[in-house]
CSV table of C-alpha atoms and ligand atoms in Angstrom, one decimal:
chain,number,residue,atom,x,y,z
A,1,MET,CA,32.6,-118.9,-137.8
A,2,THR,CA,30.1,-120.3,-135.3
A,3,TYR,CA,26.6,-120.1,-136.4
A,4,GLY,CA,23.5,-119.8,-134.1
A,5,ASP,CA,21.0,-122.3,-133.6
A,6,GLY,CA,18.7,-121.8,-136.3
A,7,THR,CA,21.4,-121.8,-139.1
A,8,ARG,CA,22.7,-124.9,-137.4
A,9,ALA,CA,19.2,-126.7,-137.7
A,10,VAL,CA,18.5,-125.7,-141.0
A,11,HIS,CA,21.9,-126.6,-142.6
A,12,ALA,CA,22.5,-129.8,-140.4
A,13,GLY,CA,23.5,-132.7,-142.4
A,14,LEU,CA,22.7,-131.1,-145.9
A,15,PRO,CA,25.0,-132.2,-148.7
A,16,ALA,CA,27.3,-129.5,-150.5
A,17,PRO,CA,24.8,-127.9,-153.1
A,18,GLU,CA,25.0,-129.2,-156.4
A,19,PRO,CA,22.8,-127.7,-159.4
A,20,GLY,CA,19.9,-129.9,-160.3
A,21,GLN,CA,20.1,-131.6,-157.0
A,22,PRO,CA,17.5,-131.1,-154.1
A,23,PHE,CA,18.5,-129.4,-150.7
A,24,LEU,CA,17.5,-132.5,-148.8
A,25,PRO,CA,17.9,-135.6,-151.1
A,26,GLY,CA,14.7,-137.8,-151.0
A,27,PRO,CA,14.7,-141.0,-149.2
A,28,VAL,CA,16.5,-143.7,-150.8
A,29,PHE,CA,14.6,-147.1,-150.5
A,30,ALA,CA,16.8,-150.0,-150.8
A,31,ALA,CA,17.5,-153.5,-149.1
A,32,PRO,CA,20.2,-154.7,-151.3
A,33,TYR,CA,22.0,-152.2,-153.8
A,34,HIS,CA,23.6,-153.2,-156.9
A,35,LEU,CA,27.1,-154.4,-156.2
A,36,ASP,CA,30.3,-154.1,-158.4
A,37,PRO,CA,30.8,-157.5,-159.4
A,38,GLU,CA,34.6,-157.1,-159.4
A,39,THR,CA,35.4,-155.1,-156.2
A,40,GLY,CA,32.1,-156.4,-154.2
A,41,PRO,CA,30.2,-154.2,-151.5
A,42,GLY,CA,31.2,-150.5,-150.9
A,43,ARG,CA,29.5,-148.4,-148.0
A,44,ASP,CA,26.3,-149.3,-149.7
A,45,GLY,CA,25.7,-152.8,-150.2
A,46,TYR,CA,22.9,-153.8,-147.8
A,47,GLY,CA,20.4,-151.5,-145.9
A,48,ARG,CA,21.0,-152.8,-142.4
A,49,PRO,CA,24.4,-151.7,-141.7
A,50,ASP,CA,24.1,-148.4,-144.0
A,51,ASN,CA,21.8,-146.2,-146.0
A,52,PRO,CA,22.5,-142.9,-147.6
A,53,THR,CA,19.2,-141.2,-146.0
A,54,ARG,CA,20.0,-142.2,-142.6
A,55,ARG,CA,23.8,-141.3,-143.2
A,56,ALA,CA,22.5,-137.8,-143.8
A,57,LEU,CA,20.2,-137.6,-140.6
A,58,GLU,CA,23.3,-139.1,-138.6
A,59,ALA,CA,25.4,-136.4,-139.8
A,60,ALA,CA,22.9,-133.5,-138.8
A,61,ILE,CA,22.5,-135.1,-135.6
A,62,GLY,CA,25.9,-135.5,-134.9
A,63,GLU,CA,26.6,-132.0,-135.7
A,64,LEU,CA,24.0,-130.8,-133.3
A,65,GLU,CA,25.4,-133.0,-130.5
A,66,GLY,CA,29.0,-132.5,-131.3
A,67,GLY,CA,29.8,-136.1,-131.7
A,68,PRO,CA,29.3,-138.9,-134.3
A,69,ALA,CA,25.7,-140.4,-134.0
A,70,LEU,CA,23.9,-143.4,-135.0
A,71,ALA,CA,20.2,-143.4,-135.7
A,72,PHE,CA,18.3,-146.4,-134.1
A,73,ALA,CA,14.5,-147.4,-134.6
A,74,SER,CA,13.4,-145.8,-131.4
A,75,GLY,CA,14.7,-144.1,-128.4
A,76,GLN,CA,14.3,-147.6,-126.8
A,77,ALA,CA,16.2,-149.5,-129.3
A,78,ALA,CA,19.0,-146.9,-128.7
A,79,ILE,CA,19.1,-147.2,-125.0
A,80,THR,CA,18.7,-150.9,-124.6
A,81,GLY,CA,21.3,-151.3,-127.2
A,82,LEU,CA,23.7,-149.0,-125.3
A,83,LEU,CA,23.1,-150.9,-122.2
A,84,LEU,CA,23.3,-154.3,-123.7
A,85,ALA,CA,26.5,-153.5,-125.7
A,86,THR,CA,28.3,-152.0,-122.6
A,87,LEU,CA,27.2,-154.3,-119.8
A,88,ARG,CA,27.9,-157.8,-118.7
A,89,ALA,CA,27.0,-160.3,-116.3
A,90,GLY,CA,28.3,-159.1,-112.8
A,91,ASP,CA,28.3,-155.3,-113.7
A,92,THR,CA,26.4,-152.7,-112.0
A,93,VAL,CA,24.5,-150.0,-113.8
A,94,ALA,CA,23.3,-146.6,-112.2
A,95,LEU,CA,19.9,-145.6,-113.6
A,96,PRO,CA,17.4,-142.7,-112.6
A,97,SER,CA,14.8,-143.7,-110.4
A,98,ASP,CA,12.6,-140.9,-111.6
A,99,GLY,CA,13.6,-141.2,-115.2
A,100,TYR,CA,11.8,-143.1,-118.3
A,101,PHE,CA,10.0,-146.0,-116.5
A,102,THR,CA,10.5,-148.3,-119.7
A,103,VAL,CA,14.4,-148.3,-119.1
A,104,ARG,CA,13.9,-149.2,-115.4
A,105,ALA,CA,11.7,-152.0,-116.4
A,106,PHE,CA,14.0,-153.2,-118.6
A,107,ALA,CA,16.7,-153.2,-116.0
A,108,GLU,CA,14.6,-154.8,-113.6
A,109,GLY,CA,13.6,-157.6,-116.1
A,110,ALA,CA,16.0,-158.5,-118.9
A,111,LEU,CA,19.1,-156.9,-117.5
A,112,ARG,CA,18.6,-158.7,-114.1
A,113,ASP,CA,18.0,-161.9,-116.0
A,114,LEU,CA,21.4,-161.2,-117.5
A,115,GLY,CA,23.1,-161.0,-114.2
A,116,VAL,CA,23.3,-157.0,-114.4
A,117,ARG,CA,22.8,-155.3,-111.1
A,118,THR,CA,20.9,-152.0,-110.9
A,119,VAL,CA,21.2,-149.3,-108.6
A,120,LEU,CA,18.4,-146.4,-108.8
A,121,VAL,CA,19.5,-143.1,-108.0
A,122,PRO,CA,17.0,-139.9,-108.1
A,123,THR,CA,17.9,-137.4,-110.7
A,124,ALA,CA,18.3,-134.6,-108.0
A,125,GLY,CA,20.6,-136.8,-105.9
A,126,PRO,CA,22.4,-137.3,-103.6
A,127,TYR,CA,24.6,-139.5,-106.0
A,128,PRO,CA,26.4,-142.7,-104.4
A,129,ALA,CA,29.8,-143.5,-104.7
A,130,PHE,CA,30.4,-145.3,-108.0
A,131,ASP,CA,32.8,-147.9,-106.9
A,132,GLY,CA,32.0,-151.0,-109.0
A,133,VAL,CA,29.6,-149.1,-111.2
A,134,ARG,CA,30.2,-149.7,-115.1
A,135,LEU,CA,27.7,-147.3,-116.5
A,136,VAL,CA,26.0,-144.4,-115.2
A,137,LEU,CA,22.7,-143.3,-117.3
A,138,LEU,CA,21.5,-139.7,-116.4
A,139,GLU,CA,18.3,-138.2,-117.6
A,140,THR,CA,18.3,-134.6,-117.2
A,141,PRO,CA,15.8,-133.0,-117.2
A,142,ALA,CA,14.1,-136.3,-116.0
A,143,ASN,CA,10.8,-137.4,-117.7
A,144,PRO,CA,8.4,-136.8,-116.2
A,145,GLY,CA,9.4,-135.2,-113.1
A,146,LEU,CA,11.7,-132.6,-114.5
A,147,ASP,CA,14.4,-132.8,-111.9
A,148,VAL,CA,17.7,-131.8,-113.4
A,149,CYS,CA,21.3,-133.0,-112.3
A,150,ASP,CA,24.6,-131.5,-112.5
A,151,ILE,CA,26.1,-133.4,-115.6
A,152,ARG,CA,29.8,-132.2,-115.2
A,153,ALA,CA,29.9,-132.9,-111.5
A,154,VAL,CA,28.2,-136.4,-111.8
A,155,ALA,CA,30.5,-137.2,-114.8
A,156,ALA,CA,33.7,-136.3,-113.0
A,157,ALA,CA,32.8,-138.4,-109.8
A,158,ALA,CA,31.7,-141.3,-112.3
A,159,HIS,CA,34.9,-141.2,-114.3
A,160,ALA,CA,37.1,-141.1,-111.0
A,161,SER,CA,35.6,-144.6,-110.4
A,162,GLY,CA,36.2,-145.7,-113.8
A,163,ALA,CA,32.5,-145.5,-114.9
A,164,LEU,CA,31.2,-144.7,-118.4
A,165,VAL,CA,28.6,-141.8,-118.4
A,166,ALA,CA,25.6,-141.7,-120.7
A,167,VAL,CA,23.1,-138.9,-120.6
A,168,ASP,CA,19.4,-139.2,-122.0
A,169,ASN,CA,19.2,-136.0,-123.8
A,170,THR,CA,15.6,-136.3,-125.2
A,171,THR,CA,13.7,-133.7,-123.1
A,172,ALA,CA,16.4,-131.1,-123.7
A,173,THR,CA,17.4,-132.0,-127.4
A,174,PRO,CA,20.8,-131.1,-128.4
A,175,LEU,CA,19.9,-127.6,-128.8
A,176,GLY,CA,18.8,-127.3,-125.3
A,177,GLN,CA,21.8,-129.1,-123.6
A,178,ARG,CA,25.1,-130.6,-124.9
A,179,PRO,CA,26.0,-133.5,-122.7
A,180,LEU,CA,29.3,-134.2,-124.7
A,181,GLU,CA,30.7,-130.8,-124.0
A,182,LEU,CA,29.7,-131.1,-120.2
A,183,GLY,CA,31.7,-134.4,-120.0
A,184,ALA,CA,29.2,-137.5,-120.8
A,185,ASP,CA,30.9,-140.1,-122.7
A,186,VAL,CA,27.8,-140.8,-124.8
A,187,VAL,CA,24.3,-139.4,-125.4
A,188,VAL,CA,21.1,-141.5,-126.0
A,189,ALA,CA,17.8,-140.2,-126.8
A,190,SER,CA,14.5,-140.6,-128.2
A,191,GLY,CA,14.0,-138.6,-131.5
A,192,THR,CA,10.3,-139.2,-131.2
A,193,LYS,CA,9.8,-136.2,-129.1
A,194,ALA,CA,10.8,-132.8,-129.4
A,195,LEU,CA,13.7,-133.5,-131.8
A,196,THR,CA,11.5,-134.2,-134.8
A,197,GLY,CA,8.4,-132.7,-133.2
A,198,HIS,CA,5.5,-133.8,-135.6
A,199,SER,CA,4.2,-136.7,-133.8
A,200,ASP,CA,4.7,-138.9,-136.8
A,201,VAL,CA,8.1,-140.8,-136.4
A,202,LEU,CA,9.6,-143.0,-133.9
A,203,LEU,CA,13.4,-142.4,-133.7
A,204,GLY,CA,16.5,-142.9,-131.5
A,205,TYR,CA,20.2,-142.2,-131.5
A,206,VAL,CA,23.4,-142.6,-129.9
A,207,ALA,CA,26.2,-140.0,-130.1
A,208,THR,CA,29.7,-140.4,-128.9
A,209,GLY,CA,33.2,-139.0,-129.3
A,210,ASP,CA,34.5,-142.3,-128.0
A,211,GLU,CA,35.7,-144.4,-131.0
A,212,ASP,CA,35.8,-147.7,-129.4
A,213,LEU,CA,32.2,-147.3,-128.0
A,214,LEU,CA,31.0,-146.0,-131.3
A,215,ALA,CA,32.4,-149.1,-133.2
A,216,ARG,CA,30.7,-151.3,-130.6
A,217,MET,CA,27.6,-149.6,-131.2
A,218,THR,CA,27.8,-149.7,-135.0
A,219,THR,CA,28.5,-153.3,-134.8
A,220,TRP,CA,25.4,-153.9,-132.3
A,221,ARG,CA,23.2,-152.2,-134.5
A,222,ALA,CA,24.4,-154.0,-137.6
A,223,GLN,CA,23.9,-157.3,-135.8
A,224,THR,CA,20.7,-156.5,-134.0
A,225,GLY,CA,19.1,-154.7,-136.8
A,226,GLY,CA,17.2,-151.9,-134.9
A,227,ILE,CA,17.4,-149.3,-137.7
A,228,PRO,CA,14.9,-146.6,-138.7
A,229,GLY,CA,13.4,-147.0,-142.2
A,230,ALA,CA,14.5,-144.5,-145.0
A,231,PHE,CA,11.2,-142.6,-145.0
A,232,ASP,CA,11.3,-142.2,-141.3
A,233,ALA,CA,15.0,-141.0,-141.5
A,234,TRP,CA,14.2,-138.6,-144.1
A,235,LEU,CA,11.0,-137.3,-142.3
A,236,ALA,CA,13.2,-136.6,-139.1
A,237,HIS,CA,15.8,-135.1,-141.2
A,238,ARG,CA,13.2,-132.6,-142.8
A,239,SER,CA,11.9,-131.8,-139.3
A,240,LEU,CA,15.2,-130.8,-137.9
A,241,ALA,CA,15.3,-127.6,-139.9
A,242,THR,CA,12.5,-126.0,-137.6
A,243,LEU,CA,13.9,-127.3,-134.4
A,244,ASP,CA,15.1,-123.9,-133.1
A,245,LEU,CA,11.6,-122.3,-134.2
A,246,ARG,CA,9.9,-125.0,-132.6
A,247,LEU,CA,11.7,-125.1,-129.3
A,248,ALA,CA,11.6,-121.2,-128.8
A,249,ARG,CA,7.8,-121.2,-129.0
A,250,GLN,CA,7.3,-124.6,-126.9
A,251,SER,CA,9.5,-122.8,-124.4
A,252,ALA,CA,7.9,-119.3,-124.4
A,253,ASN,CA,4.6,-121.2,-123.9
A,254,ALA,CA,5.8,-123.1,-121.3
A,255,ASP,CA,7.0,-120.1,-119.4
A,256,ALA,CA,3.6,-118.4,-119.8
A,257,VAL,CA,1.5,-121.7,-118.8
A,258,ALA,CA,4.0,-122.1,-115.7
A,259,ARG,CA,3.2,-118.7,-114.6
A,260,LEU,CA,-0.6,-119.1,-115.2
A,261,LEU,CA,-0.5,-122.5,-113.2
A,262,ALA,CA,1.7,-121.1,-110.2
A,263,ASP,CA,-1.2,-118.4,-109.7
A,264,ARG,CA,-3.9,-121.2,-109.2
A,265,THR,CA,-5.0,-122.7,-106.2
A,266,ASP,CA,-6.5,-125.8,-107.6
A,267,VAL,CA,-2.9,-126.7,-109.1
A,268,THR,CA,-0.3,-128.5,-107.3
A,269,GLY,CA,3.2,-129.9,-107.7
A,270,LEU,CA,4.0,-127.5,-110.4
A,271,ARG,CA,7.5,-128.1,-111.8
A,272,TRP,CA,8.9,-126.4,-114.8
A,273,PRO,CA,12.9,-125.8,-114.7
A,274,GLY,CA,12.4,-122.3,-115.8
A,275,LEU,CA,10.3,-121.0,-113.3
A,276,PRO,CA,12.2,-119.0,-110.6
A,277,GLY,CA,11.7,-121.0,-107.2
A,278,ASP,CA,11.5,-124.3,-109.0
A,279,PRO,CA,14.0,-126.6,-107.3
A,280,SER,CA,15.7,-127.2,-110.7
A,281,TYR,CA,16.0,-123.6,-111.7
A,282,ALA,CA,19.5,-122.4,-110.8
A,283,LEU,CA,21.1,-125.7,-112.1
A,284,ALA,CA,18.9,-125.4,-115.4
A,285,ARG,CA,20.0,-121.9,-116.0
A,286,ALA,CA,23.8,-122.6,-115.5
A,287,GLN,CA,23.7,-126.1,-117.5
A,288,MET,CA,21.1,-125.7,-120.2
A,289,ARG,CA,21.0,-123.4,-123.4
A,290,ARG,CA,17.1,-123.2,-123.3
A,291,ILE,CA,14.3,-124.7,-121.2
A,292,PRO,CA,11.9,-127.5,-122.6
A,293,GLY,CA,8.5,-126.9,-123.2
A,294,VAL,CA,7.2,-129.7,-120.8
A,295,VAL,CA,5.6,-128.6,-117.6
A,296,SER,CA,4.1,-131.1,-114.9
A,297,PHE,CA,1.7,-130.8,-112.2
A,298,ASP,CA,-1.0,-132.5,-110.2
A,299,LEU,CA,-4.8,-132.0,-110.6
A,300,GLY,CA,-5.6,-133.9,-107.3
A,301,GLY,CA,-7.2,-137.1,-109.1
A,302,ALA,CA,-8.0,-139.0,-112.3
A,303,GLU,CA,-11.5,-137.6,-112.7
A,304,ARG,CA,-10.4,-133.9,-112.6
A,305,VAL,CA,-7.8,-134.8,-115.3
A,306,ALA,CA,-10.5,-136.2,-117.4
A,307,ARG,CA,-12.9,-133.3,-116.9
A,308,PHE,CA,-9.9,-130.8,-117.7
A,309,LEU,CA,-8.9,-132.8,-120.8
A,310,ALA,CA,-12.7,-133.1,-122.1
A,311,ALA,CA,-13.2,-129.4,-121.5
A,312,SER,CA,-10.2,-128.2,-123.3
A,313,ARG,CA,-10.3,-127.6,-127.3
A,314,LEU,CA,-6.6,-127.3,-127.7
A,315,VAL,CA,-4.8,-129.8,-125.5
A,316,PHE,CA,-4.9,-133.2,-127.0
A,317,ALA,CA,-5.0,-136.1,-124.6
A,318,ALA,CA,-1.9,-137.8,-125.7
A,319,THR,CA,1.3,-139.5,-124.4
A,320,SER,CA,4.7,-138.7,-125.9
A,321,PHE,CA,5.7,-134.8,-125.7
A,322,GLY,CA,7.7,-132.0,-127.7
A,323,GLY,CA,5.5,-132.0,-130.5
A,324,VAL,CA,3.8,-129.0,-132.2
A,325,HIS,CA,0.5,-129.8,-130.9
A,326,THR,CA,0.0,-129.1,-127.0
A,327,SER,CA,-1.0,-132.4,-125.5
A,328,ALA,CA,-1.3,-133.8,-121.9
A,329,ASP,CA,-0.8,-137.2,-120.4
A,330,ARG,CA,-2.0,-138.7,-117.2
A,331,ARG,CA,1.2,-140.6,-116.8
A,332,ALA,CA,-0.5,-143.2,-114.1
A,333,GLN,CA,-2.8,-144.5,-116.9
A,334,TRP,CA,0.3,-146.1,-118.3
A,335,GLY,CA,1.1,-148.2,-114.9
A,336,ASP,CA,4.0,-146.2,-113.8
A,337,ASP,CA,4.5,-144.8,-110.3
A,338,THR,CA,3.2,-141.1,-110.5
A,339,ALA,CA,0.2,-140.0,-108.5
A,340,PRO,CA,-3.3,-140.6,-110.1
A,341,GLY,CA,-3.8,-136.8,-110.7
A,342,PHE,CA,-0.2,-136.1,-112.1
A,343,VAL,CA,-0.2,-134.5,-115.6
A,344,ARG,CA,2.7,-134.0,-118.0
A,345,LEU,CA,1.8,-131.1,-120.1
A,346,SER,CA,3.7,-130.6,-123.4
A,347,CYS,CA,3.2,-127.2,-124.7
A,348,GLY,CA,3.1,-126.8,-128.6
A,349,ILE,CA,3.5,-124.1,-130.6
A,350,GLU,CA,0.0,-122.5,-130.7
A,351,ASP,CA,-0.1,-118.9,-130.0
A,352,THR,CA,0.3,-118.2,-126.4
A,353,ALA,CA,-2.7,-116.3,-125.8
A,354,ASP,CA,-4.8,-118.9,-127.2
A,355,LEU,CA,-3.3,-121.6,-125.1
A,356,LEU,CA,-3.6,-119.7,-122.0
A,357,ALA,CA,-7.2,-119.1,-122.7
A,358,ASP,CA,-8.1,-122.5,-123.2
A,359,LEU,CA,-6.3,-123.5,-120.3
A,360,THR,CA,-8.0,-121.3,-118.1
A,361,ASP,CA,-11.7,-122.2,-119.4
A,362,ALA,CA,-10.7,-125.9,-119.1
A,363,LEU,CA,-9.1,-125.7,-115.6
A,364,ASP,CA,-12.3,-123.6,-114.5
A,365,ALA,CA,-14.6,-126.2,-116.0
A,366,ALA,CA,-12.8,-129.2,-114.6
B,401,LIG,C1,10.4,-141.5,-124.8
B,401,LIG,C2,11.6,-141.6,-124.3
B,401,LIG,C3,12.2,-142.7,-124.3
B,401,LIG,C4,11.9,-143.7,-125.5
B,401,LIG,O1,11.8,-143.4,-126.7
B,401,LIG,P1,11.1,-144.2,-127.8
B,401,LIG,O2,11.5,-143.3,-129.0
B,401,LIG,O3,9.5,-144.0,-127.4
B,401,LIG,O4,11.3,-145.5,-127.8
B,401,LIG,C5,13.5,-142.7,-123.6
B,401,LIG,N1,13.9,-141.8,-122.8
B,401,LIG,C6,13.1,-140.6,-122.8
B,401,LIG,C7,13.3,-139.6,-121.6
B,401,LIG,C8,11.7,-140.5,-123.2
B,401,LIG,O5,11.0,-139.5,-123.0
């Protein structure tokens, strides 16, 4: 029996029912655990290599992604861990030129200093030949521009050249897209965004069916220590139960918001992969199981964005995305390479009519 997304999200990673026990066991706070003086450490001896709360979360994420998962302290801990555990001096890595900019900054700093070469490729392509490339990291939909790439096609080309293929699944979440089924070797993601969705946890993960890579990442994490704490792991697991519901409302809100913005002459550069006519529309429809609640557009300048945000009562000025509260981020304020008036709007789970009314008023006022 294959269950639907709502059922899978609610039951992901839960232990078998046991009378007198909670559905989701509470966080286990332990650095060292009691040891058996005769047999020594079992699975739980010290909290850096393993923890039962984290294991339950990893079981949940692993079920949703379709491959064993390892949780990290943040998305960056997971991504930089994957890069450093797989790349050696003299290697080349292909990264999206329009993806999460801290990954590019890491490649152009720390990785370059280690002798790793980077090729930047726009998510929408064209993709170069991958000869001599060790690792291809895709980010689809890319944050913040929302271009989409064909995971199956790029993975086939990369594999033909012997490269490993990783997909950053942050924006889509495992309910929106299953990169491992589409041919990727490994998924990396930030769980800080829509996966946990309450803007109160930093989290990252790696998921892979490649046993060697999983073993290498397990050793990497145990030795470098970038683990989430037990309480954060528990909060994340608790939040997963509503993932299907949250994504459904976020996506419906984004659909309505994108249509509203498409009709306005004072908004340019509108992107939402679910909008017919969007450059990503056909590919997103074919590849994705649902479209994320993130919309991007340009309001022409920093001052107009500021007036829009000041006038809105429902849109929080904040970075990050995928949360239950609608928020908007003028990305250029963080020093990335977007235009000064570029906005990434993350639709929350408010009532659609309220959101549309608020956005209309705020844009009119701006
Ligand atoms: C936020 C984000 C990251 C980094 O995740 P953190 O949890 O903030 O470390 C990586 N990739 C993408 C696509 C992101 O949006």
